[in-house]
Coordinates of C-alpha atoms in Angstrom, one line a residue:
M1 CA 89.3 -81.8 239.0
S2 CA 86.5 -83.1 237.0
P3 CA 83.8 -83.2 239.8
K4 CA 84.5 -79.6 240.6
I5 CA 84.1 -78.7 237.0
K6 CA 80.8 -80.5 236.9
G7 CA 79.6 -78.8 240.0
A8 CA 80.4 -75.5 238.7
G9 CA 78.5 -76.3 235.6
K10 CA 75.4 -77.2 237.5
T11 CA 75.6 -74.2 239.6
A12 CA 75.9 -72.1 236.5
S13 CA 73.0 -73.8 234.9
K14 CA 70.7 -73.3 238.0
S15 CA 71.4 -69.5 238.0
K16 CA 70.1 -69.0 234.4
P17 CA 66.4 -68.9 235.2
K18 CA 67.0 -66.1 237.7
N19 CA 68.7 -64.0 235.1
S20 CA 66.0 -64.6 232.5
S21 CA 63.2 -63.6 234.8
R22 CA 65.0 -60.4 235.6
N23 CA 65.6 -59.7 231.9
S24 CA 62.0 -60.3 231.0
S25 CA 60.9 -57.9 233.8
L26 CA 63.2 -55.3 232.5
N27 CA 61.9 -55.7 228.9
S28 CA 58.4 -55.5 230.0
S29 CA 59.1 -52.3 231.9
R30 CA 60.8 -50.8 228.9
N31 CA 57.9 -51.7 226.6
S32 CA 55.5 -50.2 229.0
K33 CA 57.5 -47.0 228.8
K34 CA 57.5 -46.8 224.9
R35 CA 53.7 -47.1 224.4
P36 CA 52.8 -43.5 225.6
F37 CA 55.6 -42.1 223.5
N38 CA 54.2 -43.7 220.3
A39 CA 50.7 -42.4 221.0
T40 CA 52.0 -38.9 221.4
R41 CA 53.8 -39.1 218.1
A42 CA 50.7 -40.4 216.4
F43 CA 48.6 -37.7 217.9
L44 CA 51.1 -35.0 216.8
A45 CA 51.2 -36.5 213.3
V46 CA 47.5 -36.4 213.0
F47 CA 47.4 -32.9 214.4
V48 CA 50.0 -31.7 211.9
L49 CA 48.0 -33.3 209.0
V50 CA 44.8 -31.8 210.2
M51 CA 46.5 -28.4 210.4
L52 CA 48.0 -28.8 206.9
A53 CA 44.7 -29.8 205.5
W54 CA 43.0 -26.8 207.2
L55 CA 45.7 -24.4 205.8
A56 CA 45.3 -25.9 202.4
A57 CA 41.6 -25.5 202.5
L58 CA 42.0 -21.9 203.8
M59 CA 44.4 -21.2 200.9
M60 CA 42.0 -22.7 198.4
I61 CA 39.2 -20.6 199.8
K62 CA 41.4 -17.5 199.4
E63 CA 42.8 -18.4 196.0
E64 CA 39.4 -19.2 194.5
P65 CA 38.2 -15.6 194.3
Q66 CA 41.5 -14.5 192.9
A67 CA 41.4 -17.2 190.2
K68 CA 37.8 -16.2 189.5
K69 CA 39.0 -12.6 189.3
A70 CA 41.9 -13.6 187.0
N71 CA 39.6 -15.6 184.7
L72 CA 37.1 -12.8 184.7
A73 CA 39.8 -10.3 183.8
Q74 CA 41.1 -12.6 181.1
N75 CA 37.6 -13.0 179.7
N76 CA 37.2 -9.2 179.8
N77 CA 40.5 -8.7 177.9
T78 CA 39.5 -11.3 175.3
Q79 CA 36.2 -9.6 174.8
K80 CA 37.8 -6.2 174.5
I81 CA 40.3 -7.6 171.9
H82 CA 37.4 -9.0 169.8
E83 CA 35.6 -5.7 170.1
L84 CA 38.7 -3.9 169.0
L85 CA 39.2 -6.2 166.0
E86 CA 35.5 -5.8 165.0
S87 CA 35.9 -2.0 165.3
K88 CA 39.0 -2.1 163.2
K89 CA 37.3 -4.2 160.5
K90 CA 34.4 -1.8 160.4
K91 CA 36.8 1.2 160.2
S92 CA 38.8 -0.6 157.4
S93 CA 35.6 -1.3 155.5
V94 CA 34.5 2.3 155.8
L95 CA 37.9 3.5 154.7
D96 CA 37.9 1.1 151.7
E97 CA 34.5 2.4 150.7
Q98 CA 35.7 6.0 151.1
N99 CA 38.9 5.3 149.1
S100 CA 36.9 3.5 146.4
S101 CA 34.4 6.4 146.1
Q102 CA 37.3 8.9 146.1
K103 CA 39.1 6.8 143.4
I104 CA 35.9 6.7 141.3
S105 CA 35.5 10.4 141.8
K106 CA 39.2 10.9 140.8
D107 CA 38.8 8.7 137.7
N108 CA 35.7 10.6 136.8
K109 CA 37.5 13.9 137.2
I110 CA 40.4 12.6 135.1
A111 CA 38.0 11.4 132.4
N112 CA 36.3 14.7 132.4
I113 CA 39.6 16.6 132.1
Y114 CA 40.7 14.2 129.3
E115 CA 37.5 14.8 127.5
E116 CA 37.9 18.5 127.9
I117 CA 41.5 18.3 126.6
S118 CA 40.5 16.0 123.7
D119 CA 37.7 18.4 122.8
E120 CA 40.1 21.3 122.8
K121 CA 42.7 19.3 120.8
L122 CA 40.1 18.2 118.4
K123 CA 38.8 21.7 118.0
E124 CA 42.4 23.0 117.5
F125 CA 43.1 20.3 115.0
S126 CA 39.9 20.9 113.1
K127 CA 40.7 24.6 113.0
K128 CA 44.2 24.0 111.6
L129 CA 42.8 21.5 109.1
Q130 CA 40.3 24.0 107.9
E131 CA 43.0 26.7 107.6
Q132 CA 45.2 24.3 105.6
K133 CA 42.3 23.4 103.4
E134 CA 41.5 27.0 102.7
E135 CA 45.2 27.7 102.1
F136 CA 45.4 24.7 99.7
I137 CA 42.3 25.9 97.8
A138 CA 43.7 29.4 97.5
K139 CA 47.1 28.0 96.4
T140 CA 45.5 25.7 93.9
A141 CA 43.4 28.6 92.4
I142 CA 46.6 30.6 92.0
E143 CA 48.4 27.7 90.4
Q144 CA 45.6 27.1 88.0
N145 CA 46.0 30.6 86.7
I146 CA 49.6 30.0 85.8
S147 CA 50.1 29.1 82.2
E148 CA 51.6 25.9 81.1
Q149 CA 54.5 27.8 79.5
N150 CA 55.4 29.5 82.9
A151 CA 55.0 26.2 84.7
S152 CA 57.5 24.5 82.4
K153 CA 60.0 27.3 82.9
E154 CA 59.9 26.8 86.6
Q155 CA 60.9 23.1 86.2
S156 CA 64.5 22.3 87.1
A157 CA 67.0 21.3 84.5
F158 CA 67.3 17.9 86.2
E159 CA 63.6 17.2 85.9
K160 CA 63.6 18.2 82.2
T161 CA 66.4 15.7 81.6
A162 CA 64.4 13.0 83.3
E163 CA 61.3 13.7 81.3
Q164 CA 63.3 13.4 78.1
A165 CA 64.5 9.8 78.9
P166 CA 64.5 7.4 75.9
K167 CA 62.4 4.3 76.3
Y168 CA 64.9 1.5 75.4
S169 CA 65.1 -2.1 76.2
Y170 CA 68.4 -3.8 76.8
S171 CA 70.0 -7.2 77.3
A172 CA 73.4 -8.3 78.4
N173 CA 74.5 -9.1 74.9
S174 CA 73.6 -5.6 73.6
H175 CA 75.8 -4.1 76.3
S176 CA 79.0 -5.9 75.2
K177 CA 79.8 -2.9 72.9
L178 CA 80.4 -0.9 76.1
K179 CA 83.5 -3.0 77.0
S180 CA 87.0 -2.4 75.8
H181 CA 87.1 -5.7 73.8
K182 CA 90.8 -5.9 74.6
A183 CA 92.2 -8.2 77.2
P184 CA 93.7 -5.9 79.8
N185 CA 97.5 -6.5 80.1
G186 CA 97.0 -9.3 77.6
R187 CA 94.8 -11.4 80.0
P188 CA 90.9 -11.3 80.3
K189 CA 89.6 -10.4 83.7
L190 CA 86.6 -11.9 85.5
A191 CA 85.0 -10.3 88.6
I192 CA 82.8 -12.5 90.8
I193 CA 80.4 -10.7 93.1
M194 CA 78.7 -12.5 95.9
D195 CA 75.4 -10.7 96.9
D196 CA 73.4 -10.9 100.1
I197 CA 76.3 -11.0 102.5
S198 CA 75.1 -10.2 106.1
T199 CA 76.5 -12.7 108.6
N200 CA 79.9 -13.7 110.0
A201 CA 79.4 -17.3 108.9
Q202 CA 79.0 -16.2 105.2
A203 CA 82.0 -13.9 105.4
N204 CA 84.1 -16.7 106.9
E205 CA 83.1 -19.1 104.1
L206 CA 83.9 -16.5 101.5
K207 CA 87.4 -15.9 103.0
K208 CA 88.2 -19.7 102.8
L209 CA 88.1 -19.5 99.0
S210 CA 91.5 -19.2 97.2
I211 CA 90.0 -17.0 94.4
K212 CA 89.1 -13.3 94.8
V213 CA 85.3 -12.9 95.3
T214 CA 83.9 -9.5 96.0
P215 CA 81.3 -9.5 98.8
S216 CA 78.3 -7.2 98.4
I217 CA 77.0 -6.5 101.9
F218 CA 73.5 -5.7 102.9
P219 CA 73.1 -2.3 104.7
P220 CA 72.3 -2.7 108.4
E221 CA 68.6 -3.4 109.3
K222 CA 66.7 -5.2 112.1
Q223 CA 67.5 -8.7 110.7
H224 CA 71.3 -8.0 110.5
P225 CA 72.0 -4.8 112.5
K226 CA 75.8 -5.4 112.5
S227 CA 76.3 -6.2 108.8
A228 CA 78.4 -3.1 108.2
W229 CA 81.1 -4.5 110.5
L230 CA 81.8 -7.2 107.9
A231 CA 83.3 -4.7 105.6
K232 CA 86.4 -4.5 107.8
E233 CA 87.1 -8.2 106.9
F234 CA 87.7 -7.5 103.3
S235 CA 90.1 -5.2 101.3
V236 CA 87.5 -4.7 98.6
Y237 CA 83.7 -4.9 99.1
M238 CA 80.5 -3.5 97.8
V239 CA 77.1 -2.4 99.4
H240 CA 74.1 -4.4 98.2
L241 CA 71.5 -1.6 98.0
P242 CA 67.8 -2.7 98.1
L243 CA 65.7 -1.1 95.3
Q244 CA 62.1 -1.6 94.4
A245 CA 61.2 -4.7 92.4
L246 CA 58.3 -5.2 90.0
N247 CA 57.1 -8.5 91.5
Y248 CA 58.6 -9.1 94.9
T249 CA 56.8 -8.8 98.2
N250 CA 59.6 -9.6 100.7
E251 CA 61.2 -6.2 100.7
K252 CA 64.2 -5.3 102.8
A253 CA 63.9 -2.4 105.2
N254 CA 64.6 1.1 103.8
T255 CA 64.2 -0.1 100.2
L256 CA 64.2 2.8 97.8
H257 CA 61.1 3.2 95.6
T258 CA 60.3 4.9 92.4
G259 CA 59.1 8.4 93.0
D260 CA 61.1 8.8 96.2
S261 CA 62.2 12.4 96.6
K262 CA 65.8 13.6 95.9
E263 CA 66.1 14.4 99.6
K264 CA 65.1 10.9 100.7
I265 CA 67.5 9.2 98.2
S266 CA 70.3 11.6 99.3
Q267 CA 69.7 10.8 102.9
R268 CA 69.8 7.1 102.2
I269 CA 73.2 7.4 100.5
K270 CA 74.5 9.5 103.4
D271 CA 73.4 6.8 105.8
I272 CA 75.3 4.2 103.8
K273 CA 78.4 6.3 103.7
N274 CA 78.2 6.7 107.5
D275 CA 77.8 2.9 108.0
F276 CA 80.4 1.9 105.5
K277 CA 83.4 4.2 105.8
G278 CA 85.2 4.6 102.5
V279 CA 82.6 2.6 100.4
K280 CA 83.3 2.9 96.7
Y281 CA 81.0 0.4 94.9
I282 CA 77.3 -0.3 95.1
N283 CA 75.1 -2.7 93.2
N284 CA 71.3 -3.2 93.4
H285 CA 69.4 -5.9 95.4
T286 CA 66.3 -6.6 93.3
G287 CA 65.5 -3.3 91.6
S288 CA 63.6 -4.3 88.5
G289 CA 61.0 -1.7 89.2
F290 CA 63.4 1.1 90.3
T291 CA 66.0 0.8 87.6
S292 CA 63.2 0.7 85.0
D293 CA 62.2 4.2 86.0
F294 CA 64.6 6.7 84.4
K295 CA 63.9 9.6 86.7
S296 CA 64.5 7.6 89.9
T297 CA 67.6 6.0 88.5
L298 CA 69.0 9.3 87.4
T299 CA 68.4 10.8 90.9
L300 CA 70.2 7.8 92.5
L301 CA 73.2 7.9 90.2
D302 CA 73.5 11.6 90.6
E303 CA 73.7 11.2 94.4
L304 CA 76.3 8.4 94.0
K305 CA 78.3 10.6 91.6
N306 CA 78.4 13.4 94.2
S307 CA 79.5 10.9 96.8
E308 CA 82.2 9.3 94.5
I309 CA 80.5 5.9 94.6
Y310 CA 80.4 3.8 91.5
F311 CA 77.3 1.8 90.6
I312 CA 77.3 -1.6 89.0
D313 CA 74.0 -2.7 87.5
S314 CA 72.9 -6.1 88.6
L315 CA 70.7 -6.0 85.5
T316 CA 67.7 -7.6 87.2
T317 CA 65.5 -6.4 84.2
N318 CA 66.1 -6.0 80.5
K319 CA 64.3 -2.7 80.8
S320 CA 67.1 -1.2 83.0
T321 CA 67.7 2.6 82.4
V322 CA 71.0 2.6 84.3
L323 CA 72.9 2.8 81.0
D324 CA 71.0 5.9 79.8
A325 CA 71.3 7.6 83.2
S326 CA 75.0 6.9 83.4
K327 CA 75.6 8.4 80.0
K328 CA 73.5 11.5 80.9
L329 CA 75.8 12.0 83.9
G330 CA 79.0 11.2 82.1
L331 CA 79.6 8.0 84.1
K332 CA 80.9 4.6 83.1
Y333 CA 78.4 1.8 82.8
A334 CA 79.4 -1.5 84.4
Y335 CA 76.9 -4.4 84.5
R336 CA 76.4 -8.0 85.4
D337 CA 77.0 -10.6 82.5
V338 CA 76.0 -13.9 84.2
F339 CA 74.0 -15.0 87.2
L340 CA 75.8 -18.2 88.4
D341 CA 73.3 -19.7 90.8
N342 CA 69.7 -19.0 89.6
E343 CA 69.5 -22.8 90.0
Q344 CA 71.1 -24.1 93.2
N345 CA 72.7 -27.1 91.8
V346 CA 76.5 -27.6 91.9
S347 CA 76.8 -29.0 88.3
K348 CA 74.6 -26.2 86.9
I349 CA 76.6 -23.6 88.8
L350 CA 79.8 -25.0 87.4
K351 CA 78.3 -24.7 83.9
M352 CA 77.5 -21.0 84.5
I353 CA 81.0 -20.4 85.7
N354 CA 82.3 -21.8 82.4
N355 CA 79.9 -19.4 80.6
A356 CA 81.3 -16.4 82.6
V357 CA 84.8 -17.4 81.7
A358 CA 83.8 -17.6 78.1
V359 CA 82.3 -14.1 78.2
A360 CA 85.5 -12.7 79.8
K361 CA 87.6 -14.2 77.1
K362 CA 85.3 -12.8 74.4
D363 CA 84.9 -9.3 75.8
G364 CA 88.1 -8.9 77.7
V365 CA 86.2 -8.4 81.0
A366 CA 83.1 -9.9 82.6
I367 CA 81.1 -9.7 85.8
A368 CA 79.4 -12.6 87.4
I369 CA 77.0 -12.5 90.3
C370 CA 76.3 -15.3 92.8
H371 CA 74.9 -15.7 96.3
P372 CA 76.0 -17.4 99.6
Y373 CA 74.3 -20.7 99.0
K374 CA 75.9 -23.9 100.2
S375 CA 75.8 -25.2 96.6
T376 CA 77.5 -22.1 95.4
F377 CA 80.4 -22.4 97.8
E378 CA 80.8 -26.0 96.8
A379 CA 80.9 -25.2 93.1
L380 CA 83.4 -22.3 93.6
K381 CA 85.7 -24.6 95.7
I382 CA 85.7 -27.1 92.8
A383 CA 86.0 -24.4 90.1
Q384 CA 89.0 -22.6 91.8
K385 CA 91.2 -25.6 90.9
D386 CA 91.1 -25.4 87.2
A387 CA 87.9 -23.7 85.8
F388 CA 89.4 -20.3 85.6
K389 CA 92.3 -21.1 83.3
G390 CA 93.0 -18.3 80.8
V391 CA 91.4 -15.6 82.9
E392 CA 92.3 -13.6 85.9
V393 CA 89.8 -13.5 88.7
V394 CA 89.9 -10.1 90.2
Y395 CA 88.0 -7.8 92.6
V396 CA 85.6 -5.2 91.1
D397 CA 88.1 -2.3 91.6
K398 CA 90.4 -3.9 89.0
I399 CA 87.7 -4.3 86.4
Y400 CA 85.5 -1.2 86.6
E401 CA 88.1 0.9 84.8
H402 CA 87.8 -1.3 81.6
Y403 CA 84.2 -0.2 81.0
K404 CA 83.2 2.7 78.9

């Protein structure tokens, strides 16, 4: 068995070369067939590339004029835009110059018209002034021909009364005879008036006191336009009317002055009545100059009498003519006895409160005036505990009737 197998092996090994030579011949023949095919493909590839290059060149040759044309068109458009902008600027400049010249021309025309109007108004005013001057001269000439006797007959009874005013000088002590000198209902009465009230804060401090203090409220003005509203906070109040002082520069608005006409004083009282509905009492703020003038004082009190408003003299001067004017008009005369806080010091205010109590006990009634100072409120808070023993502190409406 084994020799056969070996023989077979040899036979098989000898046949291998034959097969290998055959295979190599076949491979060589196959390789010889592939070479022409590769050359063709290469040729075709080169041909395609050449054609593509030629087409690309042809396209570039065709596109170049178009690009040049597009660039040229773009440049032309840009130039046209610049030309349009320059033209617009020139037109705008021309319009501005035209508008400016038109405005100047218009302003000149307006100025000329204004001058013409001004000249006409001036001529008209001058003409009227001349007519008034001639009328005044004629009227003066006529008046100069009127005798003094006829002129005095034409004066009103009111003016005659004013000219006949006595020239007296008063003090608080000399006025004591005008009181009843009897303690009303067996107990002296003291009224304390607090002047210069104009703010809510002042009104609130006043209401905190346990004693009755009558507020005297400033009429409305620029500094305190709503002061009249404070009157609604109190059952009894007064109006603190500004009157001209002799030596005082910080005047309140709408202060009445000596020599003011009856119409002006009347209108002032009407305004106060309109602001303070139901007002019954007024006293003067400053007023040393006004109350020293009998004629002005008489005019004021006459207006107050017609309005059923009672005046209480703050007695800011010992030359006050309120007493004389009151008697001429048949009015009672009520006045201030003591100023409590001329010195804003708590201990000194307490001392003046004691003085006011003493006057009330002596005369039966007394009126003291103070102001909304911090020291005054402190002193009143201290005094309300026991300083008013023996007197009744009342509002002014309970004391006015006890004056003659």
